[in-house]
PDB file of C-alpha atoms and ligand atoms in Angstrom:
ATOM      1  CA  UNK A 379      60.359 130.781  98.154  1.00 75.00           C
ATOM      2  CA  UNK A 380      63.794 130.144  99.435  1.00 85.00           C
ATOM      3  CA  UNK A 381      66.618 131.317  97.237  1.00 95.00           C
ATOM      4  CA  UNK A 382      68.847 128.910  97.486  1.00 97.00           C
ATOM      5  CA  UNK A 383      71.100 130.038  94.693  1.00 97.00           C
ATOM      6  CA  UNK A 384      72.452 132.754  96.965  1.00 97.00           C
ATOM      7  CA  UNK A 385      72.408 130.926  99.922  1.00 98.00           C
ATOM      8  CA  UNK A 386      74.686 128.575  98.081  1.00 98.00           C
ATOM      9  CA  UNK A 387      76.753 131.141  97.453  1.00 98.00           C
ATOM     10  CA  UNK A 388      77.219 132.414 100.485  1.00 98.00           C
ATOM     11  CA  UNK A 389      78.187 129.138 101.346  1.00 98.00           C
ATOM     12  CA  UNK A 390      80.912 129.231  99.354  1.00 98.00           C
ATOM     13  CA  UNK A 391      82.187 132.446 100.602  1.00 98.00           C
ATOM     14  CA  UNK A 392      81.408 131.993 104.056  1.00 98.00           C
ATOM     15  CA  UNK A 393      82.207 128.212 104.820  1.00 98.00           C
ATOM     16  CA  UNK A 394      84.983 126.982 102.122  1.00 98.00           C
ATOM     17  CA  UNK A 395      86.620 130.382 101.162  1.00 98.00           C
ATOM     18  CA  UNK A 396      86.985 131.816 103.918  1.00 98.00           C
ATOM     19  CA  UNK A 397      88.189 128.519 105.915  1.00 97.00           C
ATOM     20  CA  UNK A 398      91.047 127.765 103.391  1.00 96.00           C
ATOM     21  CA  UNK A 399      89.518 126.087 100.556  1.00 98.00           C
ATOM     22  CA  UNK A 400      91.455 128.027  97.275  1.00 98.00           C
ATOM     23  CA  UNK A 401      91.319 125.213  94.604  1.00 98.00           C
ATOM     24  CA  UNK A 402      88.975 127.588  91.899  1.00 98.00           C
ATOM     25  CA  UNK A 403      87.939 124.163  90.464  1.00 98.00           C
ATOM     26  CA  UNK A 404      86.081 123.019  93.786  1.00 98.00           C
ATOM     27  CA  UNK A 405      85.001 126.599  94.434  1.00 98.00           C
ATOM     28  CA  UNK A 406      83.004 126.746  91.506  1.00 98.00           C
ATOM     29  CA  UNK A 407      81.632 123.013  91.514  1.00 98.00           C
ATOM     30  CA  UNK A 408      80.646 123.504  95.141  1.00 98.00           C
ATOM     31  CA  UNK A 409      78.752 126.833  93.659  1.00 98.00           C
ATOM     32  CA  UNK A 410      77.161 124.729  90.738  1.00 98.00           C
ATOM     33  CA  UNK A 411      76.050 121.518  92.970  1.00 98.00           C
ATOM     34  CA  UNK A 412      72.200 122.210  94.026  1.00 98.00           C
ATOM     35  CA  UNK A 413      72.954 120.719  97.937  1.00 98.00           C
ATOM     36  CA  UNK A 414      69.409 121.111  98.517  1.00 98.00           C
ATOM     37  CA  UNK A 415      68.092 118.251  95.748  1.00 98.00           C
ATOM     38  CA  UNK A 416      70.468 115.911  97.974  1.00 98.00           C
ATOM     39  CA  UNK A 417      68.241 115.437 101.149  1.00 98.00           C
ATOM     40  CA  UNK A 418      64.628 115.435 102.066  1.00 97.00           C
ATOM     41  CA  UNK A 419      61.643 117.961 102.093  1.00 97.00           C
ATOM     42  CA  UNK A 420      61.892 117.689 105.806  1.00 97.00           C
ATOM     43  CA  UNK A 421      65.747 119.444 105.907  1.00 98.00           C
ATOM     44  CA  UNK A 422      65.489 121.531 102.449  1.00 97.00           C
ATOM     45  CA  UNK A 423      65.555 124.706 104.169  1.00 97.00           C
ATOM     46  CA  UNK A 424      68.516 123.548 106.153  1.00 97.00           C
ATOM     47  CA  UNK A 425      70.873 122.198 103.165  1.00 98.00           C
ATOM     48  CA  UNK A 426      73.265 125.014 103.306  1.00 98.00           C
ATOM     49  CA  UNK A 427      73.645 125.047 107.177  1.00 97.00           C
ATOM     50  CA  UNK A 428      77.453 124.122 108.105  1.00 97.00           C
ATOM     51  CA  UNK A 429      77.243 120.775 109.116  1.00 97.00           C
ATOM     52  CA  UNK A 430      76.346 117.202 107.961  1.00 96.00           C
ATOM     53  CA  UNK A 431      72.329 116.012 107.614  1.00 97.00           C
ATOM     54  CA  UNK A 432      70.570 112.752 108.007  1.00 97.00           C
ATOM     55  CA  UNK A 433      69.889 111.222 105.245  1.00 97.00           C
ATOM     56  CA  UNK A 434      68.128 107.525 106.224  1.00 96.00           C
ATOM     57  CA  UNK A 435      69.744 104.614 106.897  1.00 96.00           C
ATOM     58  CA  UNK A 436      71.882 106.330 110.039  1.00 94.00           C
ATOM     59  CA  UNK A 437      73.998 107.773 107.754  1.00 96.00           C
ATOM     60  CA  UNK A 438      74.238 111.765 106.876  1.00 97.00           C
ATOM     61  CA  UNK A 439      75.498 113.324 103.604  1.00 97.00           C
ATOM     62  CA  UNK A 440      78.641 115.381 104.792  1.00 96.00           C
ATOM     63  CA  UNK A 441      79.302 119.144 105.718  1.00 97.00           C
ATOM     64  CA  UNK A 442      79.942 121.196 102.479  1.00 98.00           C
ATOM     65  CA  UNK A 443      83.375 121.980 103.505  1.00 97.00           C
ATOM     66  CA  UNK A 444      84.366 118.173 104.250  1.00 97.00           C
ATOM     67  CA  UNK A 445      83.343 117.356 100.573  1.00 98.00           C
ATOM     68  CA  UNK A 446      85.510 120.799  99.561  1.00 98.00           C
ATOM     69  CA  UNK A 447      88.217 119.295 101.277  1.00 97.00           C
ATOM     70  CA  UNK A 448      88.395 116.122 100.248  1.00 98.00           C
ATOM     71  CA  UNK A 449      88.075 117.171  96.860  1.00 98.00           C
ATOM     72  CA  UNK A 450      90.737 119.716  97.180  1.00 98.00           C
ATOM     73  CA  UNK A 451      92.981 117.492  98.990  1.00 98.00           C
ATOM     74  CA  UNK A 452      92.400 115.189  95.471  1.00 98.00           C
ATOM     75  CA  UNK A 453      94.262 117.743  93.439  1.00 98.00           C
ATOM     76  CA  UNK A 454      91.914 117.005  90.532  1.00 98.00           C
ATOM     77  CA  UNK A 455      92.853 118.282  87.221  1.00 98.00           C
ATOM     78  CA  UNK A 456      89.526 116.934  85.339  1.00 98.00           C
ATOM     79  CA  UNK A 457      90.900 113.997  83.084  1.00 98.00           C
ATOM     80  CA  UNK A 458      90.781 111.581  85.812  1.00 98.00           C
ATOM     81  CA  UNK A 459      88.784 108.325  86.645  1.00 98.00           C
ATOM     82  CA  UNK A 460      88.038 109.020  90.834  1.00 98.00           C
ATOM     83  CA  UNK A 461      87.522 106.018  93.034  1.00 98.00           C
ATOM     84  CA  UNK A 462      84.592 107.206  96.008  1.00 98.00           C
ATOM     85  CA  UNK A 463      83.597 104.815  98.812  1.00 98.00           C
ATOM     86  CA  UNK A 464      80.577 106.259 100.363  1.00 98.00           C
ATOM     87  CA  UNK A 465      78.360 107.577  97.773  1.00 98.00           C
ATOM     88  CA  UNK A 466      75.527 108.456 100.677  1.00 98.00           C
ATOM     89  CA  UNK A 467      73.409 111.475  99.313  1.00 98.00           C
ATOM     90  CA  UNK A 468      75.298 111.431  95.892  1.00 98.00           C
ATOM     91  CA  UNK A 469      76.327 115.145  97.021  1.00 98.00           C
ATOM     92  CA  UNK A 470      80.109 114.572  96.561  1.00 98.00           C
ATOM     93  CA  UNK A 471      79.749 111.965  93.692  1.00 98.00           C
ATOM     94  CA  UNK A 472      77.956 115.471  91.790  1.00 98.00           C
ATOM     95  CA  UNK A 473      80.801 117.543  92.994  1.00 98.00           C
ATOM     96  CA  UNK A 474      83.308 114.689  91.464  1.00 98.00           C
ATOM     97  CA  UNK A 475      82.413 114.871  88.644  1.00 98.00           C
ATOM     98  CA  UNK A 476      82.722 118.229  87.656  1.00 98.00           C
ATOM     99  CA  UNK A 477      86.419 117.915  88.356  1.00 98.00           C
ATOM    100  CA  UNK A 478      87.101 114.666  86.944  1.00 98.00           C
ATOM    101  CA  UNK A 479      86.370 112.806  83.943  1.00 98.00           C
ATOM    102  CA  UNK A 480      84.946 109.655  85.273  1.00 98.00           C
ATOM    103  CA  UNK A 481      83.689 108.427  88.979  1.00 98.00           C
ATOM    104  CA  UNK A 482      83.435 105.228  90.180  1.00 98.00           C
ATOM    105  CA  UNK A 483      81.277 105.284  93.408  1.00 98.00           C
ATOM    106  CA  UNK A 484      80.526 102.599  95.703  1.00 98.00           C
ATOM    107  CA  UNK A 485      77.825 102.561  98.621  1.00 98.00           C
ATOM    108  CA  UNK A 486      76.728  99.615 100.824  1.00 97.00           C
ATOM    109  CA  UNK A 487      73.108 100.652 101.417  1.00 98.00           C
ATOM    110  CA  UNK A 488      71.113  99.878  98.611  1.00 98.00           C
ATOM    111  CA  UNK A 489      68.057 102.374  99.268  1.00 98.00           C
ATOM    112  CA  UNK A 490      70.510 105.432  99.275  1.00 98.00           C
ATOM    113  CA  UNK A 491      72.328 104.294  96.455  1.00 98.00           C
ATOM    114  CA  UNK A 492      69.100 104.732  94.201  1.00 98.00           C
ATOM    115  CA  UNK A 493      67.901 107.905  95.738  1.00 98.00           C
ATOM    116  CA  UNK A 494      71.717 108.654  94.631  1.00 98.00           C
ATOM    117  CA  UNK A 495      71.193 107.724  90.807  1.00 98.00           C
ATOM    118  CA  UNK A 496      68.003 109.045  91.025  1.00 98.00           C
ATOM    119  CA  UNK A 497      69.233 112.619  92.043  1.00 98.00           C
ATOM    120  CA  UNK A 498      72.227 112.274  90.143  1.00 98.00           C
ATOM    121  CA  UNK A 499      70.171 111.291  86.755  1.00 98.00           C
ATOM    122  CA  UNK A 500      67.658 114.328  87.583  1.00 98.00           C
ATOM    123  CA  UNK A 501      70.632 116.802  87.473  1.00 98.00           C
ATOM    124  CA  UNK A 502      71.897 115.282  84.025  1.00 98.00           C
ATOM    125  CA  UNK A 503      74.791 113.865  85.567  1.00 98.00           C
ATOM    126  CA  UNK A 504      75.879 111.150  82.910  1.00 97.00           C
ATOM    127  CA  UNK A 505      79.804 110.226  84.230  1.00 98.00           C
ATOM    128  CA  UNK A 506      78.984 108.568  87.818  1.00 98.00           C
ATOM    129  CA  UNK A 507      78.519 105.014  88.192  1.00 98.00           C
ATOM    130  CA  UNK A 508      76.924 104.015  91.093  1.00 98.00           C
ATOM    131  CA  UNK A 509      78.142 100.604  92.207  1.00 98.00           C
ATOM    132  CA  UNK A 510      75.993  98.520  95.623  1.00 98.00           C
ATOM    133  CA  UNK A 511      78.534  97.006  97.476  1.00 97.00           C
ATOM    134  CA  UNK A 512      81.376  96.842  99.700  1.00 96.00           C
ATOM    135  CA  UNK A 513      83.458  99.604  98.865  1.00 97.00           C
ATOM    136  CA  UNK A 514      86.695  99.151 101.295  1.00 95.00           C
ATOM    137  CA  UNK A 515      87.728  96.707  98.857  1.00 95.00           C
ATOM    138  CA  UNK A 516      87.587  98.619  95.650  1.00 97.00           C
ATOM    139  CA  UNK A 517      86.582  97.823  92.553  1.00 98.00           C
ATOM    140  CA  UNK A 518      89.808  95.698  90.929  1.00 97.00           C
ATOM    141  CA  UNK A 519      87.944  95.328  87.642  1.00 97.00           C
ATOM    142  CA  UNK A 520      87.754  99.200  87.082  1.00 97.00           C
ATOM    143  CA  UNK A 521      91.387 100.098  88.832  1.00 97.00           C
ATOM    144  CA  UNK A 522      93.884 101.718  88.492  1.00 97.00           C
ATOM    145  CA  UNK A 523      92.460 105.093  89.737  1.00 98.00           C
ATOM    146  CA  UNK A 524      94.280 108.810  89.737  1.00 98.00           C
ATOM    147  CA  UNK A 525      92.590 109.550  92.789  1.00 98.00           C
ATOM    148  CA  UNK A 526      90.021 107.692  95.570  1.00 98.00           C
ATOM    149  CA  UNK A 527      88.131 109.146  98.200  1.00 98.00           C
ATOM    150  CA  UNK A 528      86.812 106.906 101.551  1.00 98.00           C
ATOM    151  CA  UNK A 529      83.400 108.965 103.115  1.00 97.00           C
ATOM    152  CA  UNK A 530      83.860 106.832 106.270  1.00 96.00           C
ATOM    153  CA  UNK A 531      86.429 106.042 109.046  1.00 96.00           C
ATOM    154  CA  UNK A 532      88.534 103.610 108.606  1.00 96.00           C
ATOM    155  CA  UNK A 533      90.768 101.917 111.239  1.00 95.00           C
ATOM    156  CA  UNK A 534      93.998 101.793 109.466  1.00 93.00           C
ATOM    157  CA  UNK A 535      95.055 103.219 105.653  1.00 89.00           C
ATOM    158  CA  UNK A 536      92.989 100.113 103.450  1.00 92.00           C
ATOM    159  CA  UNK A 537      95.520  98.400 101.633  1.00 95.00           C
ATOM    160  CA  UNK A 538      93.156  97.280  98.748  1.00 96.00           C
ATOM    161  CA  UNK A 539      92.518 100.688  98.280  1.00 97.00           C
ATOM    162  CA  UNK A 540      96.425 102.049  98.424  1.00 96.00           C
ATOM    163  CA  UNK A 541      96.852  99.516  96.246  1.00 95.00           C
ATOM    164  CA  UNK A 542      94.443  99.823  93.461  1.00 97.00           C
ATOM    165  CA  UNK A 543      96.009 103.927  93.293  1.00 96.00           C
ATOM    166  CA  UNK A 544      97.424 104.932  89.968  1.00 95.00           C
ATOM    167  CA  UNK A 545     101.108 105.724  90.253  1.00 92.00           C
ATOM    168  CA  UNK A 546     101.256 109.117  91.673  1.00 93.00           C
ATOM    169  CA  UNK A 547      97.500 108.794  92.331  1.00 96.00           C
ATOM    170  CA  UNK A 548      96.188 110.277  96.005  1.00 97.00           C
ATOM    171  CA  UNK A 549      94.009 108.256  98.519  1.00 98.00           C
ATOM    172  CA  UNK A 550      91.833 111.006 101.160  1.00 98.00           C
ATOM    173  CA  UNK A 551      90.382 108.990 104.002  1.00 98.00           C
ATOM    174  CA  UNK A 552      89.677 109.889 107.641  1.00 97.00           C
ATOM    175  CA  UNK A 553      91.659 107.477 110.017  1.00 97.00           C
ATOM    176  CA  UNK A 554      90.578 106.587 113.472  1.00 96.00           C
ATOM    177  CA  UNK A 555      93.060 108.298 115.881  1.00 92.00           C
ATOM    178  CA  UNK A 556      92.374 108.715 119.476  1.00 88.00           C
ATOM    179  CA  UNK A 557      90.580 112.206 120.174  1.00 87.00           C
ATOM    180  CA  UNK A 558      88.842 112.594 116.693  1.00 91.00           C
ATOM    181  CA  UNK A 559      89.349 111.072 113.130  1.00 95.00           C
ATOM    182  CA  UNK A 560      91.675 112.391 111.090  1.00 96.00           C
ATOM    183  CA  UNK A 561      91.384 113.652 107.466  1.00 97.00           C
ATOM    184  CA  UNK A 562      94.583 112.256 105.785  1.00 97.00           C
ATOM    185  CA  UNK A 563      95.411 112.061 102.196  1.00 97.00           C
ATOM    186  CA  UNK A 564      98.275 109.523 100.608  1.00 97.00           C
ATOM    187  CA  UNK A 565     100.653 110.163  98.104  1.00 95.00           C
ATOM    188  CA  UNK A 566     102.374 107.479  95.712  1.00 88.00           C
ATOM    189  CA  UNK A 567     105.086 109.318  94.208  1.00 83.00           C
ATOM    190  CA  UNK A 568     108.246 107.530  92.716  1.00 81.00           C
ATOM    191  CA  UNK A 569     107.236 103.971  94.406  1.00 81.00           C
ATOM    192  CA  UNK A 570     107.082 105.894  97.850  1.00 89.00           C
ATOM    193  CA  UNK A 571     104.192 106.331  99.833  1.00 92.00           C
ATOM    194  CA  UNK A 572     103.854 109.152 101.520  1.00 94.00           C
ATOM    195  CA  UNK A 573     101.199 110.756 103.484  1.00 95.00           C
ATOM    196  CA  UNK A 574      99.903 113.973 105.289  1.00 96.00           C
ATOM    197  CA  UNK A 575      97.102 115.187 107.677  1.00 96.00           C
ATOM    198  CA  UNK A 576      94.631 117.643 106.616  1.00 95.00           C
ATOM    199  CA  UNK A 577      92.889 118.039 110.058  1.00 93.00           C
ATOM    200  CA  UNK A 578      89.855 116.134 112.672  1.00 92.00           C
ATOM    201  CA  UNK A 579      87.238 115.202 111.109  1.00 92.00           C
ATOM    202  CA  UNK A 580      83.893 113.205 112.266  1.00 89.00           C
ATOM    203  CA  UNK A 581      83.080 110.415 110.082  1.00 91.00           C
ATOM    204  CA  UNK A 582      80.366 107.380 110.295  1.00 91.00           C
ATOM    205  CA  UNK A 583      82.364 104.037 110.476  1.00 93.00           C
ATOM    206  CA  UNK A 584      83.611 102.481 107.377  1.00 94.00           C
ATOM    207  CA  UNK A 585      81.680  99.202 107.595  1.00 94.00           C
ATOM    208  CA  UNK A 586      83.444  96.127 105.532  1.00 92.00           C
ATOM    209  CA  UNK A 587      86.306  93.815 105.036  1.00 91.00           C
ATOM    210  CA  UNK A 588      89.068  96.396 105.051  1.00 89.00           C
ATOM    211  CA  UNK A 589      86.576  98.887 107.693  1.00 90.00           C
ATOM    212  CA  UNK A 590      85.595  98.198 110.941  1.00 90.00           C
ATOM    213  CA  UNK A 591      84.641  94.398 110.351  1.00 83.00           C
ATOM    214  CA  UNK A 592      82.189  92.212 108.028  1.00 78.00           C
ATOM    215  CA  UNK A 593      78.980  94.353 106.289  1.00 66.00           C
TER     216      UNK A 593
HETATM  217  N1  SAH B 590      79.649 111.524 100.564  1.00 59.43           N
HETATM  218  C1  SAH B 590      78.294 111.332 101.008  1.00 59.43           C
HETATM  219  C2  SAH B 590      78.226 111.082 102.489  1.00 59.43           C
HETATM  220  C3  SAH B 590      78.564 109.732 102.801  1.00 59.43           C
HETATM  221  S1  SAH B 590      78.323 109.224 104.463  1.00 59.43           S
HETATM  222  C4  SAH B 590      77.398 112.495 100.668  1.00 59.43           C
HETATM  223  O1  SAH B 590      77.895 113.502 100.147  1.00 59.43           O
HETATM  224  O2  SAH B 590      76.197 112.389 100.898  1.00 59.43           O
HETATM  225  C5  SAH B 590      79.249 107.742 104.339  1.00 59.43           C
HETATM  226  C6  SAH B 590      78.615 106.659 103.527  1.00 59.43           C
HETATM  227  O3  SAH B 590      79.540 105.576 103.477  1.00 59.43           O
HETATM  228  C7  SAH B 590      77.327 106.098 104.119  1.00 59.43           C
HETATM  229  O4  SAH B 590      76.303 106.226 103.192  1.00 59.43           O
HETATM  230  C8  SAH B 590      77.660 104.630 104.392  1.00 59.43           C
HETATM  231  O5  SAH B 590      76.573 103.758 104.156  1.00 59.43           O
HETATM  232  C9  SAH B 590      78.788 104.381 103.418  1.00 59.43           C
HETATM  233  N2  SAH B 590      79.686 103.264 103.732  1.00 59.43           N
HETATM  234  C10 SAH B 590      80.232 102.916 104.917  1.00 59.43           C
HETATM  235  N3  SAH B 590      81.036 101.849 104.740  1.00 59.43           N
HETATM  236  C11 SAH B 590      81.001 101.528 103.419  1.00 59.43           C
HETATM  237  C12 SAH B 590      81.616 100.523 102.617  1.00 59.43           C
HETATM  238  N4  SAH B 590      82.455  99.620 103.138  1.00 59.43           N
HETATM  239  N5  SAH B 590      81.352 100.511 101.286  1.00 59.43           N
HETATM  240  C13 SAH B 590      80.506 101.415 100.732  1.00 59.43           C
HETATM  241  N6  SAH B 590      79.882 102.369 101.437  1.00 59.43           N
HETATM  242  C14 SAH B 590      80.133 102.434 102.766  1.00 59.43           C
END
């Protein structure tokens, strides 16, 4: 039988420590966070490989040290109510919300936002919602949020989105840029927005009215 309890944390070591993730928080949700409960039979054996896996509907639940970064680049201090657009697997949404209090996650596909509650109910995860919908507009009823993150590329930074952040809340979404898409977080600090590149990324398209046109 596969031990993936030690492959996971080699994972850790190997892929996230090692490669600059040193928030202790996301280090030891990333260790708790069974990856392997997050995609099918048919890549079970390959959930701790370094990349991103399909997961149905052409979409693919993201590389473990993507989600680290993101999460990282959040600055999450555990009392917050997180914003996610791109719930996918449900992968991230579990490594949320160990480092938050409450997450709000949004996915257009309807299919992969059940297998999402499904696996996210299995592993006694009771402080996700999972919303069907289009998530590059937010969700104004639940807003404001300390923190949002955007699984997909989006053209430009969404304005709905920058604008349902918290004051001094942060906003991690990869933009489209020329030779790659890049991971960049914004900061609202003192009524200034300011922002900063964490590095290329690869993304699938944010799809939706403030993505890459209509769902
Ligand atoms: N974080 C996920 C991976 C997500 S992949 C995981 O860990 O598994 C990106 C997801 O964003 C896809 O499932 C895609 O369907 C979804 N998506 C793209 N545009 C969206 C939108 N406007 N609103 C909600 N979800 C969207």
């Amino acid at each position: 039988m596969t031990d993936f309890a030690s492959l996971r944390a080699t994972m850790v070591e190997r892929q996230l420590r090692r490669r600059g993730i040193a928030d202790e928080r996301v280090l030891a949700a990333m260790a708790e966070v069974p990856r392997e409960d997050f995609v099918s039979e048919r890549y079970r054996s390959r959930a701790y490989s370094d990349s991103a896996l399909p997961i149905g509907e052409g979409q693919t639940i993201s590389q473990p040290w993507i989600v680290a970064a993101i999460c990282q680049a959040l600055e999450l201090g555990g009392g917050e109510c997180v914003l996610e657009v791109g719930t996918g697997s449900g992968y991230s949404a579990a490594v949320l919300c160990r480092l938050a209090a409450e997450v709000v996650s949004v996915e257009r596909h309807e299919p992969l936002a059940a297998a999402a509650r499904q696996a996210l109910d299995s592993l006694g995860v009771a402080n996700v919602e999972v919303i069907v919908g289009d998530g590059s507009r937010g969700v104004p009823e639940r807003a404001p949020f300390e923190a949002i993150a955007v699984h997909a590329t989006a053209p430009a930074p969404p304005a709905t989105l920058l604008g349902q952040l918290a004051a001094a809340g942060r906003l991690v979404v990869p933009i489209a840029a020329d030779a790659a898409d890049l991971l960049t977080v914004f900061r609202h600090r003192d009524g200034e927005l300011s922002s900063e590149t964490i590095g290329p990324c690869r993304f699938v398209p944010l799809v939706g009215e403030e993505g890459f046109g209509p769902a």
